[in-house]
XYZ file of C-alpha atoms in Angstrom:
661
model
C -69.167 18.221 -65.690
C -72.997 18.111 -65.945
C -74.644 14.632 -65.273
C -77.045 15.181 -68.260
C -76.325 16.699 -71.615
C -77.390 20.231 -72.258
C -79.388 18.991 -75.316
C -81.472 16.787 -73.074
C -85.025 17.698 -73.461
C -87.495 17.935 -70.481
C -89.182 14.709 -71.593
C -85.925 12.862 -71.811
C -84.780 14.212 -68.276
C -88.002 13.024 -66.863
C -87.537 9.571 -68.379
C -83.912 9.418 -67.250
C -84.866 10.458 -63.463
C -87.703 7.921 -63.501
C -85.175 5.167 -64.456
C -82.871 6.225 -61.590
C -85.662 6.053 -59.095
C -87.061 2.841 -60.339
C -83.510 1.221 -60.112
C -82.687 2.577 -56.555
C -82.137 0.156 -53.559
C -83.640 2.790 -51.299
C -87.352 3.473 -50.968
C -88.059 6.757 -52.654
C -91.414 8.322 -52.290
C -92.991 11.746 -52.843
C -95.783 13.284 -50.701
C -97.456 16.585 -50.722
C -97.744 19.114 -47.879
C -100.780 17.301 -46.568
C -98.601 14.050 -46.280
C -100.382 12.091 -48.938
C -98.253 9.722 -50.921
C -97.916 10.897 -54.643
C -95.286 8.329 -55.893
C -93.798 5.069 -54.858
C -90.876 3.193 -56.299
C -90.200 -0.542 -56.542
C -87.817 -0.428 -53.505
C -90.576 1.166 -51.483
C -92.763 -1.699 -52.396
C -90.103 -4.260 -51.573
C -89.202 -2.606 -48.241
C -92.854 -1.836 -46.900
C -94.800 -4.435 -48.717
C -97.435 -2.060 -50.293
C -97.928 -1.935 -54.143
C -98.242 1.621 -55.672
C -101.929 1.268 -56.120
C -102.381 0.408 -52.445
C -100.376 3.375 -51.012
C -100.594 6.210 -53.569
C -103.236 8.641 -52.510
C -103.165 7.501 -48.728
C -101.415 9.297 -45.867
C -97.827 8.510 -45.436
C -98.659 7.912 -41.739
C -99.976 4.417 -42.545
C -96.298 3.464 -42.399
C -95.885 4.989 -38.876
C -96.172 2.965 -35.648
C -98.650 4.584 -33.099
C -95.762 5.736 -30.966
C -94.012 7.563 -33.889
C -97.012 9.538 -35.255
C -95.602 12.735 -33.665
C -92.507 12.503 -36.006
C -94.651 13.356 -38.900
C -95.912 16.664 -37.392
C -92.357 17.618 -36.533
C -91.052 16.675 -39.917
C -93.840 18.746 -41.742
C -93.244 21.718 -39.521
C -89.470 21.711 -40.392
C -90.331 21.231 -44.156
C -92.457 24.166 -44.143
C -89.319 26.178 -42.940
C -87.260 24.584 -45.785
C -85.107 22.405 -43.701
C -83.639 19.157 -44.932
C -83.516 16.081 -42.475
C -80.620 13.754 -43.002
C -80.073 10.119 -41.895
C -82.834 10.160 -39.261
C -82.970 6.694 -37.694
C -86.415 5.602 -36.903
C -88.927 2.616 -37.157
C -91.705 2.171 -39.857
C -94.320 -0.586 -40.274
C -94.516 -3.163 -42.986
C -97.778 -3.913 -44.710
C -97.958 -7.151 -42.680
C -97.329 -5.287 -39.532
C -93.655 -5.954 -38.504
C -91.482 -3.034 -37.701
C -88.793 -2.012 -40.280
C -85.723 -0.045 -39.084
C -84.959 2.670 -41.475
C -82.674 5.608 -41.964
C -84.696 8.507 -43.608
C -83.465 11.638 -45.549
C -86.294 14.221 -46.309
C -85.834 17.136 -48.668
C -88.399 19.740 -49.628
C -89.769 20.085 -53.157
C -90.266 23.524 -54.680
C -92.152 24.667 -57.780
C -90.912 26.985 -60.422
C -91.685 29.979 -58.188
C -89.671 28.463 -55.339
C -92.494 27.619 -53.185
C -92.448 24.377 -51.262
C -95.185 22.106 -52.664
C -94.138 18.714 -51.074
C -91.263 16.435 -50.073
C -89.114 13.707 -51.319
C -88.450 11.079 -48.663
C -85.630 8.537 -49.200
C -85.700 5.600 -46.826
C -83.042 2.991 -46.471
C -83.596 -0.386 -44.884
C -81.218 -0.732 -41.924
C -82.827 -3.745 -40.242
C -79.760 -5.889 -40.595
C -77.540 -3.157 -39.233
C -80.033 -2.498 -36.391
C -80.156 -6.245 -35.488
C -76.353 -6.272 -35.254
C -76.440 -3.079 -33.135
C -79.242 -4.664 -31.009
C -77.154 -7.852 -30.531
C -74.257 -5.738 -29.567
C -76.284 -3.631 -27.073
C -77.688 -6.994 -25.637
C -74.236 -8.310 -25.327
C -73.045 -5.116 -23.674
C -76.021 -4.946 -21.409
C -75.797 -8.536 -20.328
C -72.070 -8.682 -19.912
C -70.701 -9.335 -16.424
C -67.815 -6.887 -17.247
C -68.082 -3.120 -17.152
C -67.901 -1.886 -20.743
C -67.402 1.854 -21.034
C -66.708 4.084 -24.010
C -64.942 7.382 -23.687
C -63.525 9.979 -26.143
C -59.863 11.037 -26.431
C -60.187 13.415 -23.549
C -61.304 10.635 -21.221
C -64.966 11.696 -21.030
C -67.352 8.851 -20.536
C -69.677 8.482 -23.652
C -71.531 5.118 -22.640
C -71.906 3.060 -19.510
C -73.322 -0.465 -19.312
C -75.414 -2.034 -16.381
C -72.385 -4.025 -15.102
C -70.476 -0.786 -14.838
C -73.180 0.443 -12.438
C -73.036 -2.778 -10.554
C -69.171 -2.761 -10.340
C -68.593 0.970 -9.654
C -71.903 1.905 -8.161
C -72.542 4.980 -10.419
C -75.570 5.055 -12.851
C -75.239 5.761 -16.524
C -76.866 9.204 -15.921
C -74.284 9.965 -13.210
C -71.200 8.998 -15.344
C -72.002 9.838 -18.975
C -70.268 13.187 -19.629
C -68.009 13.078 -16.793
C -64.248 12.323 -16.874
C -63.443 8.581 -16.240
C -60.876 9.675 -13.598
C -63.838 10.016 -11.023
C -62.993 6.283 -10.512
C -59.251 6.783 -9.987
C -57.604 6.903 -6.535
C -55.233 9.924 -6.055
C -52.186 7.684 -6.383
C -53.312 6.259 -9.561
C -54.369 9.493 -11.530
C -51.085 9.396 -13.463
C -52.283 6.189 -15.180
C -54.867 8.069 -17.511
C -52.577 10.284 -19.436
C -50.154 7.228 -20.049
C -53.209 5.174 -21.300
C -54.687 7.863 -23.482
C -51.292 8.550 -25.145
C -50.797 4.788 -25.893
C -54.340 4.659 -27.317
C -53.861 7.721 -29.474
C -50.959 5.756 -31.029
C -53.325 3.087 -31.887
C -52.077 0.640 -29.362
C -54.283 -1.675 -27.140
C -53.879 -2.065 -23.378
C -54.432 -5.692 -22.407
C -55.377 -6.904 -18.915
C -54.003 -4.076 -16.948
C -54.550 -4.760 -13.270
C -55.103 -1.719 -11.134
C -57.266 -0.230 -8.425
C -60.315 1.964 -8.825
C -62.907 3.564 -6.364
C -66.488 2.808 -6.074
C -69.132 5.539 -5.482
C -69.380 4.282 -1.801
C -65.532 4.901 -1.439
C -64.517 1.372 -1.325
C -61.435 0.529 -3.432
C -61.695 -2.528 -5.726
C -59.126 -4.411 -7.839
C -59.886 -4.377 -11.718
C -58.317 -5.923 -14.737
C -58.880 -3.558 -17.610
C -58.543 -4.001 -21.438
C -58.690 -0.906 -23.404
C -58.914 -0.588 -27.167
C -58.837 2.305 -29.680
C -61.974 2.918 -31.601
C -61.515 4.024 -35.351
C -63.693 5.596 -37.986
C -64.005 4.385 -41.528
C -60.821 5.997 -42.437
C -58.857 4.308 -39.558
C -58.456 7.350 -37.469
C -58.734 6.855 -33.659
C -61.737 8.650 -32.550
C -62.510 7.106 -29.001
C -61.885 4.415 -26.603
C -63.471 1.144 -25.639
C -62.781 -0.002 -22.097
C -63.719 -3.398 -20.457
C -63.200 -3.724 -16.693
C -63.429 -6.703 -14.785
C -63.773 -6.792 -10.885
C -61.147 -9.084 -9.704
C -61.260 -8.252 -6.129
C -62.688 -11.665 -5.063
C -60.113 -13.452 -7.381
C -57.228 -11.371 -5.881
C -58.429 -12.069 -2.355
C -58.807 -15.767 -3.148
C -55.357 -15.920 -4.632
C -53.993 -14.074 -1.700
C -55.825 -16.482 0.662
C -54.255 -19.435 -1.328
C -50.872 -17.849 -1.328
C -51.125 -17.402 2.472
C -52.419 -21.002 2.807
C -49.478 -22.101 0.606
C -47.013 -20.054 2.744
C -48.479 -21.641 5.864
C -48.327 -25.008 4.412
C -44.837 -24.393 3.234
C -43.854 -23.075 6.699
C -45.668 -26.023 8.481
C -43.828 -28.491 6.052
C -40.536 -26.784 7.020
C -41.512 -26.799 10.621
C -42.384 -30.468 10.491
C -39.218 -31.201 8.604
C -37.305 -29.190 11.384
C -39.283 -31.068 14.013
C -38.360 -34.274 12.293
C -34.643 -33.425 12.193
C -34.956 -32.281 15.873
C -36.545 -35.701 16.722
C -33.958 -37.630 14.938
C -31.125 -35.603 16.685
C -32.990 -35.995 19.996
C -33.366 -39.759 19.464
C -29.710 -40.031 18.453
C -28.640 -37.972 21.372
C -31.000 -39.942 23.780
C -29.516 -43.250 22.348
C -26.060 -41.842 22.957
C -26.556 -40.539 26.457
C -28.201 -43.737 27.488
C -25.895 -46.048 25.982
C -22.728 -44.254 27.338
C -23.376 -44.910 31.075
C -24.769 -48.243 30.159
C -21.450 -49.056 28.507
C -19.619 -48.119 31.559
C -21.917 -50.108 33.836
C -21.731 -53.331 31.795
C -18.024 -52.995 31.132
C -17.115 -52.667 34.785
C -19.622 -55.386 35.821
C -18.218 -57.812 33.222
C -14.570 -56.856 34.294
C -15.241 -57.298 37.971
C -17.019 -60.555 37.366
C -14.552 -62.261 34.978
C -11.321 -61.098 36.449
C -8.967 -63.992 36.846
C -6.966 -62.319 39.454
C -8.224 -60.980 42.686
C -9.505 -57.424 42.343
C -7.764 -55.134 44.805
C -9.760 -52.727 46.993
C -8.963 -49.575 45.037
C -9.985 -51.091 41.674
C -13.202 -52.367 43.289
C -14.053 -49.025 44.732
C -13.405 -47.348 41.262
C -15.653 -49.776 39.382
C -18.390 -49.474 41.943
C -18.229 -45.667 41.835
C -18.283 -45.732 38.141
C -21.283 -48.058 38.042
C -23.048 -45.973 40.582
C -22.352 -42.639 38.820
C -23.434 -44.029 35.440
C -26.597 -45.414 36.890
C -27.519 -41.986 38.434
C -26.818 -40.383 35.095
C -29.282 -42.555 33.383
C -31.848 -41.977 36.259
C -31.391 -38.136 35.735
C -32.056 -38.502 32.044
C -35.162 -40.579 32.673
C -36.306 -37.974 35.214
C -35.887 -35.228 32.735
C -38.031 -37.127 30.176
C -40.737 -37.773 32.682
C -40.819 -34.155 33.814
C -41.098 -32.912 30.177
C -43.825 -35.384 29.581
C -45.706 -34.043 32.684
C -45.156 -30.435 31.565
C -46.465 -31.146 27.920
C -49.541 -32.865 29.284
C -50.092 -30.194 31.952
C -49.617 -32.621 34.857
C -46.471 -31.069 36.561
C -48.060 -30.502 40.012
C -46.468 -28.190 42.575
C -46.669 -28.602 46.498
C -46.661 -24.955 47.304
C -45.830 -23.503 50.678
C -44.241 -20.293 51.969
C -40.411 -20.697 52.056
C -37.257 -18.820 52.499
C -35.374 -19.142 49.243
C -32.003 -19.211 50.964
C -32.106 -22.725 52.157
C -33.309 -23.904 48.706
C -30.337 -22.113 47.030
C -27.762 -23.402 49.446
C -29.137 -26.923 48.975
C -28.674 -26.674 45.313
C -25.253 -25.319 45.761
C -24.212 -28.081 47.970
C -25.536 -30.694 45.529
C -23.173 -29.476 42.750
C -20.201 -28.343 44.873
C -18.412 -31.734 44.450
C -18.561 -31.486 40.837
C -17.359 -27.841 40.919
C -14.527 -28.552 43.190
C -13.238 -31.523 41.045
C -12.954 -28.957 38.364
C -11.432 -26.209 40.413
C -14.496 -24.064 39.913
C -15.345 -21.686 42.817
C -19.083 -21.097 43.645
C -19.734 -17.765 45.475
C -23.144 -17.163 46.920
C -24.191 -13.512 47.674
C -27.446 -13.799 49.355
C -29.347 -10.805 50.528
C -29.910 -11.139 54.277
C -33.095 -9.120 54.119
C -36.137 -11.186 55.197
C -38.192 -12.249 52.255
C -40.051 -15.397 51.267
C -41.916 -16.757 48.143
C -44.710 -19.135 47.730
C -43.265 -22.227 45.928
C -42.535 -25.916 45.923
C -39.032 -26.153 47.512
C -38.108 -29.366 45.791
C -39.017 -28.014 42.271
C -37.370 -24.678 42.828
C -34.167 -26.525 44.146
C -34.529 -28.572 40.843
C -34.436 -25.195 38.902
C -31.367 -23.875 40.851
C -29.538 -27.309 40.582
C -30.030 -27.390 36.848
C -28.702 -23.786 36.250
C -25.796 -24.455 38.632
C -25.034 -27.684 36.862
C -25.134 -26.103 33.514
C -22.767 -23.282 34.885
C -20.239 -25.956 36.171
C -20.449 -27.999 33.004
C -19.847 -25.121 30.598
C -17.165 -23.200 32.757
C -13.518 -24.260 32.072
C -11.408 -25.463 35.114
C -10.467 -22.535 37.373
C -13.571 -20.543 36.464
C -16.057 -18.897 38.739
C -19.796 -19.251 39.306
C -21.736 -16.599 41.247
C -25.142 -16.973 42.822
C -26.938 -13.753 43.750
C -30.195 -13.481 45.682
C -31.819 -10.051 46.036
C -35.138 -8.454 46.608
C -36.331 -6.136 43.848
C -39.525 -4.399 44.699
C -42.286 -6.915 44.901
C -40.003 -9.834 43.446
C -37.104 -11.952 44.365
C -34.236 -12.217 41.785
C -32.075 -15.200 41.707
C -29.058 -14.841 39.420
C -26.530 -17.451 38.426
C -23.732 -15.996 36.496
C -20.566 -17.917 35.231
C -17.289 -17.159 33.496
C -17.797 -19.990 30.936
C -18.029 -20.431 27.394
C -21.074 -18.159 26.812
C -23.904 -18.459 24.525
C -23.904 -17.570 20.732
C -26.233 -14.623 19.989
C -28.079 -16.497 17.496
C -28.895 -19.367 19.850
C -30.300 -17.207 22.699
C -33.931 -17.048 21.222
C -34.026 -20.849 21.158
C -32.363 -21.461 24.573
C -35.452 -22.444 26.488
C -37.008 -24.547 23.630
C -37.276 -28.428 23.970
C -34.608 -30.553 22.685
C -32.383 -27.665 21.527
C -28.668 -27.442 22.150
C -26.117 -25.046 20.804
C -23.913 -28.358 20.001
C -25.966 -30.486 17.750
C -23.395 -32.593 15.952
C -21.492 -35.829 16.991
C -18.542 -33.899 18.423
C -20.632 -32.620 21.345
C -18.422 -32.059 24.368
C -21.153 -32.039 26.806
C -24.096 -34.434 27.304
C -27.860 -33.921 27.959
C -30.963 -34.082 25.996
C -31.467 -30.286 25.635
C -34.498 -30.528 28.042
C -33.169 -29.006 31.201
C -33.722 -25.303 30.502
C -37.155 -26.141 28.984
C -38.119 -27.726 32.273
C -36.555 -24.804 34.151
C -38.703 -22.314 32.295
C -41.870 -24.398 32.766
C -41.371 -24.766 36.575
C -40.559 -21.086 37.071
C -43.846 -20.080 34.989
C -45.871 -22.274 37.057
C -44.673 -20.388 40.193
C -45.837 -17.105 38.459
C -42.213 -16.142 37.636
C -39.815 -15.563 34.664
C -36.370 -16.806 33.723
C -34.144 -14.929 31.199
C -30.724 -15.642 29.883
C -27.948 -12.976 28.807
C -24.529 -13.488 27.289
C -22.133 -11.100 25.683
C -21.105 -13.800 23.390
C -19.010 -16.900 22.946
C -16.236 -17.171 25.501
C -17.677 -14.477 27.638
C -19.800 -16.259 30.171
C -23.540 -16.022 30.572
C -26.007 -15.065 33.232
C -29.379 -16.499 34.113
C -31.972 -14.631 36.132
C -35.015 -16.307 37.798
C -37.628 -13.830 39.097
C -40.231 -14.965 41.494
C -43.133 -12.921 43.247
C -42.878 -12.374 46.858
C -45.345 -14.166 49.066
C -47.615 -12.199 51.401
C -45.981 -11.680 54.741
C -47.545 -13.751 57.558
C -44.920 -13.828 60.292
C -42.207 -16.618 61.019
C -42.296 -19.787 58.872
C -40.462 -23.107 59.027
C -37.597 -24.034 56.828
C -38.689 -25.741 53.731
C -38.738 -29.467 53.479
C -36.356 -30.074 50.759
C -35.425 -33.615 49.752
C -31.641 -33.798 49.291
C -30.612 -34.418 45.718
C -26.846 -34.963 46.153
C -25.569 -38.289 45.312
C -24.545 -40.123 48.458
C -21.255 -41.900 48.386
C -21.268 -45.588 48.035
C -19.565 -46.071 51.343
C -22.695 -44.935 53.201
C -24.341 -48.094 52.278
C -21.837 -50.265 54.262
C -22.607 -48.175 57.456
C -25.959 -49.780 57.688
C -27.428 -50.306 61.113
C -28.114 -53.740 62.513
C -31.731 -54.492 62.721
C -31.829 -57.963 64.016
C -35.152 -59.655 64.378
C -36.949 -57.366 61.986
C -38.828 -59.271 59.302
C -39.558 -57.881 55.799
C -41.423 -59.227 52.958
C -40.325 -57.937 49.402
C -42.752 -58.366 46.507
C -41.595 -57.645 42.974
C -41.892 -59.338 39.607
C -38.354 -58.470 38.629
C -35.826 -61.035 39.992
C -32.901 -58.559 39.876
C -34.906 -56.103 41.918
C -35.873 -58.663 44.490
C -32.196 -59.839 44.898
C -30.922 -56.134 45.100
C -33.240 -55.320 47.898
C -32.627 -58.653 49.658
C -28.857 -57.819 49.646
C -29.427 -54.262 51.051
C -31.799 -55.499 53.761
C -29.609 -58.429 54.796
C -26.629 -56.091 55.280
C -28.909 -54.580 57.944
C -29.338 -58.064 59.499
C -33.033 -58.061 58.467
C -34.795 -61.429 57.900
C -36.105 -61.302 54.379
C -38.615 -63.213 52.408
C -39.486 -62.566 48.850
C -42.415 -63.076 46.439
C -42.752 -62.649 42.781
C -46.514 -61.978 42.685
C -49.375 -60.978 44.786
C -50.919 -64.252 45.414
C -47.614 -65.656 46.757
C -47.166 -62.628 48.864
C -50.472 -63.030 50.649
C -49.728 -66.687 51.447
C -46.280 -65.717 52.938
C -47.661 -62.684 54.765
C -50.295 -64.798 56.452
C -47.747 -67.486 57.312
C -44.631 -65.363 58.438
C -46.430 -62.128 59.706
C -43.592 -59.957 58.563
C -43.018 -56.440 60.253
C -42.970 -54.656 56.981
C -44.251 -55.241 53.363
C -42.079 -53.611 50.559
C -44.294 -54.043 47.392
C -43.771 -53.163 43.737
C -46.833 -51.447 42.191
C -46.605 -52.438 38.477
C -46.945 -56.199 38.564
C -48.835 -58.524 36.157
C -52.225 -60.081 36.987
C -52.625 -58.318 40.464
C -50.643 -55.106 40.883
C -49.409 -53.515 44.162
C -52.769 -51.834 44.829
C -54.709 -55.138 44.450
C -52.206 -56.553 46.764
C -52.630 -53.919 49.443
C -56.611 -54.180 49.206
C -56.286 -57.969 49.833
C -53.979 -57.490 52.821
C -56.103 -54.754 54.334
C -59.088 -57.180 54.133
C -57.310 -59.640 56.392
C -57.825 -59.524 60.103
C -54.927 -58.078 62.107
C -53.883 -61.549 63.393
C -53.323 -62.647 59.839
C -51.246 -59.631 58.825
C -54.061 -57.259 57.855
C -52.331 -54.200 59.660
C -48.883 -54.848 58.330
C -47.192 -51.470 57.410
C -46.541 -51.346 53.537
C -44.265 -49.217 51.506
C -44.746 -48.816 47.824
C -41.382 -49.367 45.768
C -42.083 -48.512 42.123
C -40.797 -46.965 38.948
C -43.936 -44.889 38.806
C -42.262 -41.871 40.251
C -44.395 -38.867 39.372
C -45.909 -36.716 42.288
C -49.436 -37.922 41.288
C -48.147 -41.536 41.608
C -46.825 -40.754 45.115
C -50.256 -39.135 46.049
C -52.081 -42.161 44.655
C -49.935 -44.610 46.705
C -50.523 -42.723 49.876
C -54.195 -42.435 49.366
C -54.306 -46.257 48.607
C -52.915 -46.874 52.083
C -49.166 -47.197 51.687
C -47.306 -45.606 54.546
C -44.578 -44.376 52.109
C -43.682 -44.246 48.447
C -40.102 -45.153 47.418
C -39.380 -44.465 43.767
C -36.983 -46.519 41.675
C -34.173 -46.547 40.974
C -33.837 -47.181 44.789
C -31.342 -45.266 46.740
C -29.961 -47.720 49.324
C -29.777 -44.892 51.926
C -33.317 -44.000 51.532
C -34.413 -47.623 51.866
C -32.294 -48.077 55.028
C -33.776 -44.821 56.384
C -37.336 -46.302 55.878
C -36.298 -49.546 57.450
C -34.806 -47.718 60.568
C -37.873 -45.637 60.764
C -40.075 -48.723 60.869
C -37.956 -50.668 63.009
C -38.172 -47.905 65.608
C -41.835 -47.657 65.368
C -42.219 -51.338 65.894
C -39.969 -51.246 68.928
C -41.975 -48.519 70.440
C -45.338 -50.369 69.706
C -43.933 -53.457 71.426
C -43.370 -56.990 70.376
C -45.611 -58.414 67.557
C -46.942 -61.926 68.236
């Protein structure tokens, strides 16, 4: 169907075309082959600001910015060849000088003979569209995220500055290349799945994955991928927004690790709290139990209406003594553990033969073993070997292991002690046929305050400190201690390994302080020390009375004082042969007292021998007392036999020195 009727005359057709040109929203202008404007419609005046009389007859290049003048030469060259230019985006100038974005279509004009005589130019004002596109480009360029477009084959079409910053590749390096350049080998299968999803028009939201930078470093990214559609709705490409979340992920992992540590620390604190509660409960039980026996027998013996027979008296006294020693051992364990925790457990090292240390420990536990019908068998290698160690601390280690073996072995069982030399070490093994150790408890065996039995139905006492102390003492000697057990009811084996000392020839037997509990009867075999005068100084009345009783059984003349000032007064008046002084006293302690005494002239008692009798029982306390001038250090609770031994020694020394005036 023709747009114009066949009867339309040339004049009518010209009028109709002029009306179309005049009513068009696009600028329509005609120019000749010299580029001179020959016609100018109203839309051209609106878009460029020139009235027809201002522009017709002038070169069309008045509309061109300086940097676009070359476009006209190229356009004219193509027109001469009969080419048509469609929708060329460019910029022209308004009459007032501001730029106007336009889309230009240029067609050649031919005369009746077919010769090209000019050109028709249609210019559409696309300023609003260009502004939106400029805004879009600004957003894309300034975005902190990588914004990338690609076709449906995964080939990169655009690449913003943040993509360069995040991935390290420039736009020139990436446009035209497959996006899989950024994919690690183990992630290549992601691209086909993503493209298939996009072809179906589906969007991929916040997909977290890993990509590779140009420098080879892997980064974590969150990717959102959207299909790009044409005006018909057909998917023609892909828009991808990628955010570098490496720092966020690292921060999250750090927070998760911190949370895990805090959770573990809280659990450990709760476990430690439960252990502390269990320990305090056990401590209270194990301190109260012997105290109950002590107080019970003491009250019964004191309040008995009938005369107490000798057998009952002996049983009561032995129970009181045994219970008191049990309390003393608990306190010693607590003090030792305190020293270990504070790094103050000192060793008095010497080269020793381990055999006497082992036999001494065996003898200290033999009475308890024999009472239960348990046989202790020593197998000690006769080969000459020695270690560098503290004999008393090593005997404490062996005594603890042997006591545990006896405690956890049923009546009639066996305990074997093996000493052997293995290369440059000595191995001491204590093996029993007892109840064994559960496998799950073995890793905790040498921890503080841990026991296999933790409920109120415990069959065996103790604070759970003994093996922790054993481990610490052995390690201070440069050795190791290990435990093994096939399981519950199958016995256990403890092995102490100590390094050999350098061989230097014969050496004396170690000076081991005996630790076995002496029988009560030994107290009543005290020597008679008539004429020996002793001054006892202690702020505790019960301790003063107890020491007076022990001393008077030896026929010693005893005077007592409750403080240092009274003690100096008595000492200057009575001139005792020996001063027994507590250390921890109010106002003036035992050290102050000794300094005061040593400042006196000999004729007033300034040279009186002094013994520190104190509950400060650490090795450093002993050293301090001896350095302060005390002749000896006697720890509380006092062993009557030890006190009598000191008395006998001082009595003999006085007799050798002659009478004191």
